[in-house]
Amino acid sequence: MNVRIADSWREVLQPEFDKPYFEELVSFVREEYATRQIFPQGGNIFRAFDKCPLDKLKVVIIGQDPYHGEGQANGLCFSVNDGVPFPPSLQNIFKEVSSDIGVPIPQSGNLDRWAEQGVLLLNAVLTVRAHEAASHAGRGWEKFTDAVVRAIAERKQGVVYMLWGSYAQKKGAIADPTNNLILKAVHPSPLSVYRGFFGSRHFSQANAYLQSIGKEPIVW
């Protein structure tokens, strides 16, 4: 199957695109877009890959599924477009960045600026029905994004994995801690943020590690 995705990713993910489960997933997603309101826009489903080529990848952040509110999801986990109010988890991420790095909270919640520096902002499920959280879970996206994490783990070392919450930690468990930096904390949602996300200092730790292996730090 021919999928519109950045060339660097197509080379390693083509075997997944040719599997029966992926064909079934595509049929389901096409039908959903044709009959319901689905986020993100169809052209943004693989945007996280387009913004962060595999050869430039330095950091992996794993989310669960896209925002399901109007105008929020833009294809990168936790990210929203310019002018869109910050969802609670993104507010908390920015608070931790500000506390950790000592920078002001940004005006925009658009995380393209992170992705373009090598941060893969990967949701486990890449589509969702409007106002129905997890409505596309269990349809095949998780199998595909497991393959993405596996492809990264097999091909790249010196990667920072930021695994927030038990779901992300389970998904990122394949990464080798001896050749990468694995950072774990609770999810930044209001339900858990005070149980260890605030004060985790993942952003400064990530940059210290990247610099220690001769890579440019991320401008968070």
Coordinates of C-alpha atoms in Angstrom, one line a residue:
M1 CA 0.0 0.0 0.0
N2 CA 1.3 3.5 -0.9
V3 CA 1.0 5.8 2.1
R4 CA 1.8 9.5 2.0
I5 CA 4.5 9.8 4.6
A6 CA 8.0 11.2 4.8
D7 CA 10.5 9.1 2.7
S8 CA 12.8 8.4 5.6
W9 CA 9.9 6.7 7.4
R10 CA 8.4 5.0 4.4
E11 CA 11.6 3.0 3.9
V12 CA 11.4 1.4 7.3
L13 CA 7.6 1.2 7.7
Q14 CA 6.7 -0.1 4.3
P15 CA 6.5 -3.7 5.6
E16 CA 3.7 -2.5 8.0
F17 CA 1.8 -0.8 5.2
D18 CA 1.7 -4.1 3.3
K19 CA 0.2 -6.1 6.2
P20 CA -3.5 -7.1 6.2
Y21 CA -4.1 -5.3 9.5
F22 CA -3.0 -2.0 8.0
E23 CA -5.2 -2.4 5.0
E24 CA -8.2 -3.1 7.4
L25 CA -7.2 0.0 9.4
V26 CA -7.1 2.2 6.3
S27 CA -10.5 1.0 5.2
F28 CA -12.0 1.7 8.7
V29 CA -10.4 5.2 8.8
R30 CA -11.5 6.1 5.3
E31 CA -15.1 5.2 6.2
E32 CA -14.9 7.2 9.4
Y33 CA -13.7 10.3 7.6
A34 CA -16.4 9.9 5.0
T35 CA -19.3 9.5 7.5
R36 CA -18.2 11.3 10.7
Q37 CA -16.2 14.2 12.0
I38 CA -12.7 12.9 12.6
F39 CA -9.6 14.6 14.0
P40 CA -7.0 15.6 12.9
Q41 CA -7.6 16.6 9.3
G42 CA -6.8 13.8 6.9
G43 CA -3.7 15.4 5.6
N44 CA -2.3 15.7 9.2
I45 CA -2.6 12.0 10.2
F46 CA 1.2 11.4 9.6
R47 CA 2.3 14.9 10.3
A48 CA 4.5 13.9 13.2
F49 CA 6.6 11.9 10.8
D50 CA 6.7 14.5 8.2
K51 CA 8.0 17.1 10.7
C52 CA 10.6 14.9 12.3
P53 CA 12.5 12.7 9.7
L54 CA 14.0 9.5 11.1
D55 CA 17.6 10.6 10.4
K56 CA 17.1 13.7 12.6
L57 CA 15.3 12.1 15.4
K58 CA 16.7 12.8 18.9
V59 CA 13.7 12.6 21.3
V60 CA 10.6 10.5 21.4
I61 CA 7.5 11.7 23.3
I62 CA 4.5 9.3 23.3
G63 CA 0.9 10.4 23.7
Q64 CA -2.3 8.3 23.6
D65 CA -4.8 9.6 21.1
P66 CA -5.4 13.0 19.4
Y67 CA -7.3 15.8 21.1
H68 CA -11.0 15.3 20.3
G69 CA -12.1 18.9 20.7
E70 CA -12.9 21.2 17.8
G71 CA -9.8 22.7 16.2
Q72 CA -7.3 21.1 18.6
A73 CA -5.5 18.1 17.1
N74 CA -2.8 18.9 14.5
G75 CA -1.0 15.6 14.1
L76 CA 1.6 16.0 16.9
C77 CA 0.9 14.7 20.3
F78 CA 0.1 17.3 23.0
S79 CA 0.4 20.1 20.3
V80 CA -2.3 22.6 19.2
N81 CA -2.2 25.2 16.4
D82 CA -1.4 28.8 16.9
G83 CA -4.3 30.6 18.7
V84 CA -5.9 27.5 20.2
P85 CA -6.1 27.6 24.0
F86 CA -3.7 25.2 25.7
P87 CA -5.4 21.9 26.8
P88 CA -4.6 21.1 30.5
S89 CA -1.9 18.6 29.8
L90 CA -0.1 21.0 27.5
Q91 CA -0.4 23.7 30.1
N92 CA 1.3 21.4 32.6
I93 CA 4.1 20.5 30.2
F94 CA 4.8 24.2 29.6
K95 CA 4.8 24.8 33.4
E96 CA 7.4 22.1 33.9
V97 CA 9.5 23.3 31.0
S98 CA 9.4 26.8 32.5
S99 CA 10.4 25.6 36.0
D100 CA 13.0 23.2 34.7
I101 CA 14.8 25.3 32.0
G102 CA 13.9 28.8 33.3
V103 CA 12.2 30.0 30.2
P104 CA 8.8 31.8 29.9
I105 CA 5.7 29.9 29.0
P106 CA 5.3 30.3 25.2
Q107 CA 2.5 32.2 23.5
S108 CA 1.7 29.3 21.1
G109 CA 1.0 25.6 21.8
N110 CA 2.2 24.6 18.4
L111 CA 5.0 22.1 18.9
D112 CA 6.2 22.2 15.3
R113 CA 9.3 24.0 16.7
W114 CA 10.1 20.9 18.8
A115 CA 9.5 18.4 16.0
E116 CA 11.7 20.3 13.6
Q117 CA 14.6 20.0 16.0
G118 CA 14.2 16.2 16.2
V119 CA 11.4 15.5 18.7
L120 CA 9.0 12.8 17.4
L121 CA 5.6 13.7 19.0
L122 CA 3.9 10.3 18.5
N123 CA 0.4 9.5 19.5
A124 CA -0.3 5.8 19.9
V125 CA -3.5 6.2 18.0
L126 CA -3.5 8.7 15.1
T127 CA -7.2 9.5 14.6
V128 CA -10.3 10.0 16.8
R129 CA -13.9 10.9 16.5
A130 CA -15.0 14.4 17.5
H131 CA -15.8 14.5 21.2
E132 CA -15.2 10.7 21.7
A133 CA -11.9 10.0 23.4
A134 CA -10.3 6.7 22.4
S135 CA -13.0 6.0 19.8
H136 CA -10.4 4.7 17.3
A137 CA -8.5 2.6 19.9
G138 CA -8.1 -1.1 19.2
R139 CA -8.5 -0.7 15.4
G140 CA -4.8 -1.2 14.5
W141 CA -3.1 2.1 15.1
E142 CA -1.5 0.7 18.3
K143 CA 0.1 -2.2 16.3
F144 CA 1.4 0.3 13.8
T145 CA 2.9 2.7 16.3
D146 CA 4.4 -0.2 18.2
A147 CA 6.2 -1.0 14.9
V148 CA 7.4 2.7 14.8
V149 CA 8.9 2.5 18.2
R150 CA 10.5 -0.9 17.3
A151 CA 12.0 0.6 14.1
I152 CA 13.5 3.4 16.1
A153 CA 14.9 1.1 18.7
E154 CA 16.5 -1.2 16.1
R155 CA 18.1 1.6 14.1
K156 CA 19.0 4.4 16.4
Q157 CA 21.0 4.8 19.6
G158 CA 21.4 7.9 21.7
V159 CA 17.7 8.7 21.7
V160 CA 15.9 10.3 24.6
Y161 CA 12.5 8.6 25.4
M162 CA 10.2 10.7 27.5
L163 CA 7.6 8.2 28.7
W164 CA 4.8 9.9 30.7
G165 CA 2.2 7.6 32.3
S166 CA 1.9 3.9 32.3
Y167 CA 0.6 3.6 28.8
A168 CA 3.6 5.4 27.3
Q169 CA 6.0 3.5 29.5
K170 CA 4.6 0.2 28.3
K171 CA 4.8 1.3 24.7
G172 CA 8.4 2.5 25.1
A173 CA 9.6 -0.6 27.0
I174 CA 11.4 -2.0 23.9
A175 CA 14.0 0.9 24.0
D176 CA 17.4 -0.2 25.4
P177 CA 18.3 1.8 28.5
T178 CA 22.0 1.1 28.0
N179 CA 22.2 2.9 24.7
N180 CA 19.5 5.6 25.2
L181 CA 18.1 7.8 27.9
I182 CA 14.8 6.6 29.3
L183 CA 12.9 9.2 31.3
K184 CA 9.7 8.1 33.1
A185 CA 7.1 10.1 35.0
V186 CA 3.4 10.2 35.5
H187 CA 1.2 11.7 32.8
P188 CA 1.0 15.5 32.8
S189 CA -2.8 15.5 33.0
P190 CA -4.4 17.3 36.0
L191 CA -5.3 14.0 37.5
S192 CA -1.7 12.9 38.0
V193 CA 0.6 15.9 37.4
Y194 CA 1.4 16.5 41.1
R195 CA 2.4 12.9 41.6
G196 CA 5.8 13.3 40.0
F197 CA 5.5 15.1 36.6
F198 CA 6.1 18.5 38.2
G199 CA 9.7 18.5 39.3
S200 CA 10.7 15.6 37.0
R201 CA 13.1 17.9 35.1
H202 CA 13.0 15.7 32.0
F203 CA 13.7 18.6 29.7
S204 CA 17.1 19.6 31.3
Q205 CA 18.0 16.0 31.6
A206 CA 17.3 15.4 28.0
N207 CA 19.5 18.3 26.9
A208 CA 22.4 17.3 29.2
Y209 CA 22.3 13.8 27.7
L210 CA 22.2 15.0 24.1
Q211 CA 25.1 17.3 24.8
S212 CA 27.0 14.5 26.5
I213 CA 26.9 12.5 23.3
G214 CA 27.8 15.4 21.0
K215 CA 24.3 16.4 19.8
E216 CA 22.7 19.8 19.8
P217 CA 20.3 20.3 22.7
I218 CA 16.6 21.0 22.1
V219 CA 15.4 24.6 22.4
W220 CA 12.3 23.8 24.5

